[in-house]
CSV table of C-alpha atoms and ligand atoms in Angstrom, one decimal:
chain,number,residue,atom,x,y,z
A,18,MET,CA,90.4,174.9,83.2
A,19,PRO,CA,93.8,176.6,83.1
A,20,ARG,CA,96.0,176.0,80.1
A,21,LEU,CA,98.6,173.3,80.8
A,22,ALA,CA,102.2,173.0,79.7
A,23,TYR,CA,104.6,170.1,80.0
A,24,VAL,CA,107.9,171.0,81.6
A,25,ASN,CA,110.6,168.4,82.4
A,26,HIS,CA,108.3,165.4,82.9
A,27,ALA,CA,105.3,167.2,84.5
A,28,PHE,CA,102.1,168.7,83.4
A,29,VAL,CA,101.8,172.2,85.0
A,30,PRO,CA,99.5,175.2,84.7
A,31,LEU,CA,101.0,177.5,82.0
A,32,ASP,CA,101.3,180.4,84.4
A,33,LYS,CA,103.4,178.3,86.8
A,34,ALA,CA,105.6,176.7,84.1
A,35,ALA,CA,109.2,177.7,84.5
A,36,VAL,CA,112.7,176.7,83.5
A,37,HIS,CA,116.0,177.4,85.3
A,38,VAL,CA,117.6,180.9,84.8
A,39,GLU,CA,120.8,179.2,83.8
A,40,ASP,CA,119.1,177.2,81.1
A,41,ARG,CA,121.3,177.2,78.1
A,42,GLY,CA,118.3,177.9,75.9
A,43,PHE,CA,117.9,181.2,77.7
A,44,GLN,CA,121.6,182.0,77.8
A,45,PHE,CA,123.0,180.7,74.5
A,46,ALA,CA,119.9,179.9,72.4
A,47,ASP,CA,121.3,176.4,72.7
A,48,GLY,CA,118.2,174.4,71.7
A,49,ILE,CA,115.8,173.3,69.0
A,50,TYR,CA,112.1,173.4,68.5
A,51,GLU,CA,109.2,172.1,66.5
A,52,VAL,CA,105.8,173.6,65.7
A,53,CYS,CA,103.1,171.1,64.8
A,54,ALA,CA,99.6,171.6,63.6
A,55,VAL,CA,96.7,170.0,65.5
A,56,LEU,CA,93.5,169.9,63.5
A,57,ASN,CA,90.3,168.3,64.8
A,58,GLY,CA,92.4,167.1,67.8
A,59,GLN,CA,94.8,165.2,65.5
A,60,LEU,CA,98.5,165.9,64.9
A,61,LEU,CA,99.3,166.6,61.2
A,62,ASP,CA,102.4,165.0,59.6
A,63,TRP,CA,103.6,163.9,63.1
A,64,PRO,CA,106.2,161.3,61.8
A,65,LEU,CA,107.8,164.0,59.7
A,66,HIS,CA,108.1,166.3,62.7
A,67,LEU,CA,109.5,163.5,64.8
A,68,ASP,CA,112.2,162.8,62.2
A,69,ARG,CA,113.2,166.5,62.0
A,70,TRP,CA,113.2,166.7,65.8
A,71,THR,CA,115.5,163.7,66.0
A,72,ARG,CA,117.8,165.0,63.3
A,73,ASN,CA,118.0,168.5,64.9
A,74,LEU,CA,118.9,167.1,68.3
A,75,SER,CA,121.7,165.0,66.9
A,76,ALA,CA,123.0,168.0,64.8
A,77,LEU,CA,123.4,169.9,68.1
A,78,LEU,CA,124.6,166.9,70.0
A,79,ILE,CA,121.7,167.2,72.5
A,80,PRO,CA,120.6,163.8,73.8
A,81,ALA,CA,116.9,163.1,73.3
A,82,PRO,CA,115.0,163.9,76.5
A,83,MET,CA,112.7,160.9,75.8
A,84,SER,CA,112.0,158.4,73.1
A,85,ALA,CA,109.9,159.3,70.1
A,86,ALA,CA,107.2,157.0,71.3
A,87,ALA,CA,107.1,158.7,74.8
A,88,LEU,CA,107.1,162.1,73.2
A,89,THR,CA,104.1,161.1,71.1
A,90,LEU,CA,102.2,160.0,74.2
A,91,VAL,CA,103.0,163.2,76.1
A,92,ALA,CA,102.1,165.4,73.1
A,93,ARG,CA,98.7,163.7,72.7
A,94,ARG,CA,98.0,163.9,76.4
A,95,LEU,CA,98.9,167.6,76.5
A,96,ILE,CA,96.6,168.3,73.5
A,97,ALA,CA,93.7,166.3,75.2
A,98,LEU,CA,94.2,168.0,78.6
A,99,ASN,CA,94.0,171.4,77.0
A,100,GLY,CA,90.9,170.3,75.1
A,101,TYR,CA,91.7,172.3,71.9
A,102,LYS,CA,90.5,171.0,68.5
A,103,ASP,CA,92.5,173.3,66.3
A,104,ALA,CA,95.8,174.3,67.8
A,105,LEU,CA,99.6,174.6,67.5
A,106,LEU,CA,101.8,172.3,69.5
A,107,TYR,CA,105.2,173.9,70.4
A,108,ILE,CA,108.0,171.6,71.5
A,109,GLN,CA,111.4,173.0,72.7
A,110,VAL,CA,114.4,171.1,73.8
A,111,THR,CA,117.5,172.8,75.1
A,112,ARG,CA,120.8,171.4,76.3
A,113,GLY,CA,119.6,172.1,79.9
A,114,ALA,CA,120.7,174.1,82.9
A,115,ALA,CA,124.4,174.4,83.7
A,116,ARG,CA,126.9,177.0,85.1
A,117,ARG,CA,127.4,179.5,82.4
A,118,ASP,CA,130.3,178.5,80.2
A,119,HIS,CA,130.3,178.2,76.4
A,120,PRO,CA,131.6,174.6,75.9
A,121,ILE,CA,129.1,171.8,76.1
A,122,PRO,CA,128.7,170.8,79.8
A,123,ALA,CA,129.3,167.1,80.5
A,124,ASP,CA,126.4,166.6,82.9
A,125,ALA,CA,123.5,168.8,81.8
A,126,GLN,CA,120.1,167.1,81.4
A,127,PRO,CA,118.1,168.4,78.4
A,128,THR,CA,115.1,170.6,79.2
A,129,LEU,CA,111.9,169.7,77.4
A,130,VAL,CA,109.0,172.1,77.2
A,131,MET,CA,105.7,171.6,75.4
A,132,THR,CA,102.9,174.1,75.1
A,133,VAL,CA,99.6,174.1,73.1
A,134,ARG,CA,97.7,177.1,71.9
A,135,ARG,CA,94.5,177.6,69.9
A,136,PHE,CA,95.0,178.3,66.3
A,137,ASP,CA,92.3,179.3,63.7
A,138,PHE,CA,93.3,177.3,60.6
A,139,ALA,CA,89.9,178.2,59.0
A,140,ALA,CA,91.0,181.9,59.0
A,141,ARG,CA,93.6,181.0,56.3
A,142,VAL,CA,90.8,180.4,53.8
A,143,PRO,CA,89.7,184.0,53.2
A,144,GLN,CA,93.4,185.0,53.4
A,145,GLN,CA,94.2,182.5,50.6
A,146,ALA,CA,91.6,184.0,48.4
A,147,VAL,CA,93.2,187.5,48.4
A,148,GLY,CA,96.9,186.6,48.9
A,149,VAL,CA,99.6,188.3,50.9
A,150,LYS,CA,102.5,190.7,50.4
A,151,VAL,CA,106.2,190.0,51.1
A,152,THR,CA,109.1,192.3,51.8
A,153,SER,CA,112.7,191.3,51.1
A,154,VAL,CA,115.5,191.6,53.7
A,155,THR,CA,119.2,190.8,53.5
A,156,ASP,CA,119.9,187.2,54.7
A,157,GLN,CA,122.1,187.7,57.8
A,158,ARG,CA,121.6,184.3,59.3
A,159,TRP,CA,124.2,181.7,60.2
A,160,GLY,CA,125.4,179.0,57.9
A,161,ARG,CA,123.1,176.2,59.3
A,162,CYS,CA,119.6,177.4,58.5
A,163,ASP,CA,118.6,173.7,58.0
A,164,ILE,CA,118.7,173.2,61.8
A,165,LYS,CA,115.5,174.4,63.5
A,166,THR,CA,117.2,176.2,66.4
A,167,VAL,CA,115.6,178.7,68.8
A,168,ALA,CA,118.3,181.2,67.7
A,169,LEU,CA,115.7,183.2,65.7
A,170,LEU,CA,116.9,186.8,66.1
A,171,PRO,CA,117.4,187.5,62.4
A,172,ASN,CA,114.0,186.0,61.7
A,173,VAL,CA,112.5,188.2,64.5
A,174,LEU,CA,114.0,191.3,63.0
A,175,ALA,CA,113.1,190.4,59.4
A,176,LYS,CA,109.5,189.7,60.4
A,177,GLN,CA,109.3,193.0,62.2
A,178,THR,CA,110.6,194.8,59.0
A,179,ALA,CA,107.9,193.0,57.0
A,180,ARG,CA,105.2,193.9,59.5
A,181,LEU,CA,106.2,197.6,59.5
A,182,ALA,CA,106.1,197.5,55.7
A,183,GLY,CA,102.6,196.1,55.8
A,184,SER,CA,103.7,192.6,54.6
A,185,PHE,CA,102.8,189.2,55.9
A,186,GLU,CA,106.2,187.8,55.4
A,187,ALA,CA,109.9,188.7,55.0
A,188,TRP,CA,112.0,187.0,52.3
A,189,PHE,CA,115.7,186.3,53.1
A,190,VAL,CA,117.7,187.4,50.0
A,191,SER,CA,121.5,186.7,49.8
A,192,ASN,CA,124.0,189.1,48.2
A,193,ASP,CA,123.7,187.3,44.9
A,194,GLY,CA,120.0,188.1,44.8
A,195,VAL,CA,118.8,184.5,45.6
A,196,VAL,CA,115.7,184.1,47.7
A,197,ALA,CA,116.3,181.4,50.3
A,198,GLU,CA,113.1,181.3,52.2
A,199,GLY,CA,110.8,183.4,54.4
A,200,GLY,CA,111.2,184.4,58.0
A,201,SER,CA,109.0,181.4,59.0
A,202,THR,CA,107.9,180.0,55.7
A,203,ASN,CA,109.4,178.4,52.6
A,204,ALA,CA,109.3,180.4,49.3
A,205,TRP,CA,108.0,179.3,45.9
A,206,ILE,CA,107.4,180.7,42.5
A,207,VAL,CA,105.6,179.5,39.4
A,208,ASP,CA,107.0,180.3,35.9
A,209,ALA,CA,105.0,181.1,32.8
A,210,ALA,CA,105.0,177.4,31.8
A,211,GLY,CA,103.4,176.5,35.1
A,212,THR,CA,106.6,174.9,36.6
A,213,VAL,CA,106.8,175.2,40.3
A,214,ILE,CA,110.2,176.4,41.6
A,215,THR,CA,111.6,176.3,45.2
A,216,HIS,CA,115.1,176.5,46.7
A,217,PRO,CA,116.7,173.1,46.9
A,218,LEU,CA,117.4,171.6,50.4
A,219,SER,CA,120.7,172.9,51.6
A,220,ALA,CA,122.1,174.6,54.7
A,221,ARG,CA,120.5,177.8,53.5
A,222,ILE,CA,116.9,176.8,54.2
A,223,LEU,CA,114.8,175.0,56.7
A,224,PRO,CA,113.4,171.7,55.4
A,225,GLY,CA,109.8,172.7,56.0
A,226,ILE,CA,107.3,169.9,56.6
A,227,MET,CA,104.7,171.7,54.5
A,228,ARG,CA,107.3,172.0,51.7
A,229,ALA,CA,107.9,168.3,51.8
A,230,SER,CA,104.1,167.6,51.7
A,231,LEU,CA,103.6,170.0,48.8
A,232,LEU,CA,106.4,168.4,46.8
A,233,ARG,CA,105.0,164.9,47.4
A,234,LEU,CA,101.5,166.0,46.4
A,235,ALA,CA,102.7,168.0,43.3
A,236,HIS,CA,104.6,165.0,42.0
A,237,ALA,CA,101.6,162.7,42.5
A,238,ALA,CA,99.5,165.2,40.6
A,239,GLN,CA,102.1,165.4,37.8
A,240,ILE,CA,102.7,169.1,38.4
A,241,LYS,CA,106.2,170.0,37.2
A,242,VAL,CA,108.5,171.0,40.0
A,243,GLU,CA,112.1,172.3,39.9
A,244,GLU,CA,114.1,172.5,43.1
A,245,ARG,CA,116.6,175.3,42.2
A,246,PRO,CA,117.6,178.7,43.4
A,247,PHE,CA,115.6,181.7,42.1
A,248,THR,CA,116.3,185.4,42.4
A,249,LEU,CA,114.2,188.2,43.7
A,250,ALA,CA,113.9,189.7,40.2
A,251,GLU,CA,112.8,186.3,38.9
A,252,ALA,CA,110.2,186.1,41.6
A,253,GLN,CA,108.9,189.6,40.8
A,254,GLY,CA,108.5,188.7,37.2
A,255,ALA,CA,107.0,185.2,37.9
A,256,ALA,CA,103.5,184.2,37.0
A,257,GLU,CA,102.8,183.3,40.6
A,258,ALA,CA,104.4,183.1,43.9
A,259,PHE,CA,103.4,181.5,47.2
A,260,LEU,CA,104.6,180.4,50.6
A,261,THR,CA,104.2,177.3,52.7
A,262,SER,CA,104.4,176.5,56.4
A,263,THR,CA,102.6,174.5,59.1
A,264,THR,CA,100.7,177.6,60.1
A,265,ALA,CA,100.0,178.8,56.6
A,266,PRO,CA,99.7,175.7,54.4
A,267,CYS,CA,99.7,177.5,51.0
A,268,LEU,CA,99.3,181.3,50.7
A,269,GLY,CA,99.6,183.1,47.4
A,270,ILE,CA,101.9,186.1,47.3
A,271,VAL,CA,100.5,189.0,45.3
A,272,GLU,CA,103.2,191.6,45.9
A,273,ILE,CA,107.0,191.5,46.5
A,274,ASP,CA,108.6,194.8,47.6
A,275,GLY,CA,105.7,196.7,46.1
A,276,VAL,CA,105.9,194.9,42.7
A,277,LYS,CA,102.7,193.1,41.7
A,278,VAL,CA,103.2,189.4,41.0
A,279,GLY,CA,101.3,188.0,38.0
A,280,SER,CA,97.7,189.2,37.9
A,281,GLY,CA,97.9,190.5,41.4
A,282,LYS,CA,95.7,187.6,42.7
A,283,PRO,CA,96.7,184.1,43.8
A,284,GLY,CA,97.1,182.2,40.6
A,285,PRO,CA,95.7,178.8,39.3
A,286,VAL,CA,98.7,176.7,40.2
A,287,THR,CA,98.8,178.1,43.7
A,288,ARG,CA,95.1,177.5,44.1
A,289,ARG,CA,95.4,173.9,42.9
A,290,LEU,CA,98.3,173.2,45.2
A,291,GLY,CA,96.3,174.7,48.1
A,292,GLU,CA,93.4,172.4,47.3
A,293,LEU,CA,95.7,169.4,47.3
A,294,LEU,CA,97.2,170.4,50.6
A,295,TRP,CA,93.8,170.9,52.3
A,296,ALA,CA,92.6,167.6,50.9
A,297,GLU,CA,95.7,165.9,52.4
A,298,ILE,CA,95.0,167.7,55.7
A,299,GLU,CA,91.4,166.4,55.6
A,300,ARG,CA,92.6,162.9,54.8
A,301,GLN,CA,94.9,162.9,57.9
A,302,THR,CA,92.8,164.7,60.4
A,303,GLY,CA,89.2,165.0,59.2
A,304,PHE,CA,89.5,168.8,59.3
A,305,ARG,CA,87.5,170.4,56.4
A,306,PRO,CA,88.3,174.0,55.8
A,307,PRO,CA,85.2,176.2,55.3
A,308,ALA,CA,84.3,177.1,51.7
A,309,ALA,CA,86.1,180.3,50.4
B,425,PLP,C1,112.8,179.7,58.5
B,425,PLP,C2,111.6,178.8,58.3
B,425,PLP,N1,111.4,178.3,57.0
B,425,PLP,C3,110.4,177.5,56.8
B,425,PLP,C4,109.5,177.1,57.7
B,425,PLP,C5,108.3,176.3,57.4
B,425,PLP,O1,108.5,175.0,58.0
B,425,PLP,P1,107.2,174.1,58.3
B,425,PLP,O2,106.6,173.8,57.0
B,425,PLP,O3,107.8,172.8,58.9
B,425,PLP,O4,106.3,174.8,59.2
B,425,PLP,C6,109.6,177.6,59.0
B,425,PLP,C7,108.7,177.3,60.1
B,425,PLP,O5,108.7,177.7,61.2
B,425,PLP,C8,110.7,178.5,59.3
B,425,PLP,O6,110.9,179.0,60.5
């Protein structure tokens, strides 16, 4: 069966799916997106994704193309039609097609696109055991990184820099040395006392869904957390560092710009938080990661 996409109220084969050439997403990056994990056929943290989707639409003054309840039905139908158990659901909404002109058009209908692709969450387990490297880049993004817009050019270039350096992720560092977050992940360190530290919510970072889950689980497990800025130098001298995202729930960082972090292996706090996250994933979806 061909892969199916959902475009403006219809399920269509992916290779036939198309939007208008004057779509403002294409011409102005005038749109938002969500990436949601599907494990065992179930959507993970769906209400949190819906909340962020609604917030982002209103931040850009884009009317919702459908209600949250209708979006839920369409998302579940698309997942079922594609028949994937472990997958990523991608949802994009743009302001729609209109004659090219910068101000917001009065009459554009938002464009809604959804796709699903297979994703191997189990492959994260061996990666978790060894950890990953990160490379820092100057943060050249706009002032509203809290909105999940499709304007990802600085992230694209940052991730390419990281890839060329042999790193899994790029870390955005501002002129004052503060690490905001990664190209597509939130950034964390653990100090010598075992306190977990991450940048506070602000316009400088995306409020990651996995970040929110990890904070909730850490509090419940009475692991001390501080939401405060930290610098690149502090991260390089930290006991542990790790990253979180929908596609990489909790990955230890073992090297930052060639400097070994802690023991050079994912540390005990990172491993514990990873266990808590996978247990929560199993609770919600029934997905059980293979043993390391
Ligand atoms: C810049 C940025 N930060 C953080 C994240 C992690 O967010 P989430 O946990 O919702 O996947 C992402 C995800 O794409 C991102 O693009």
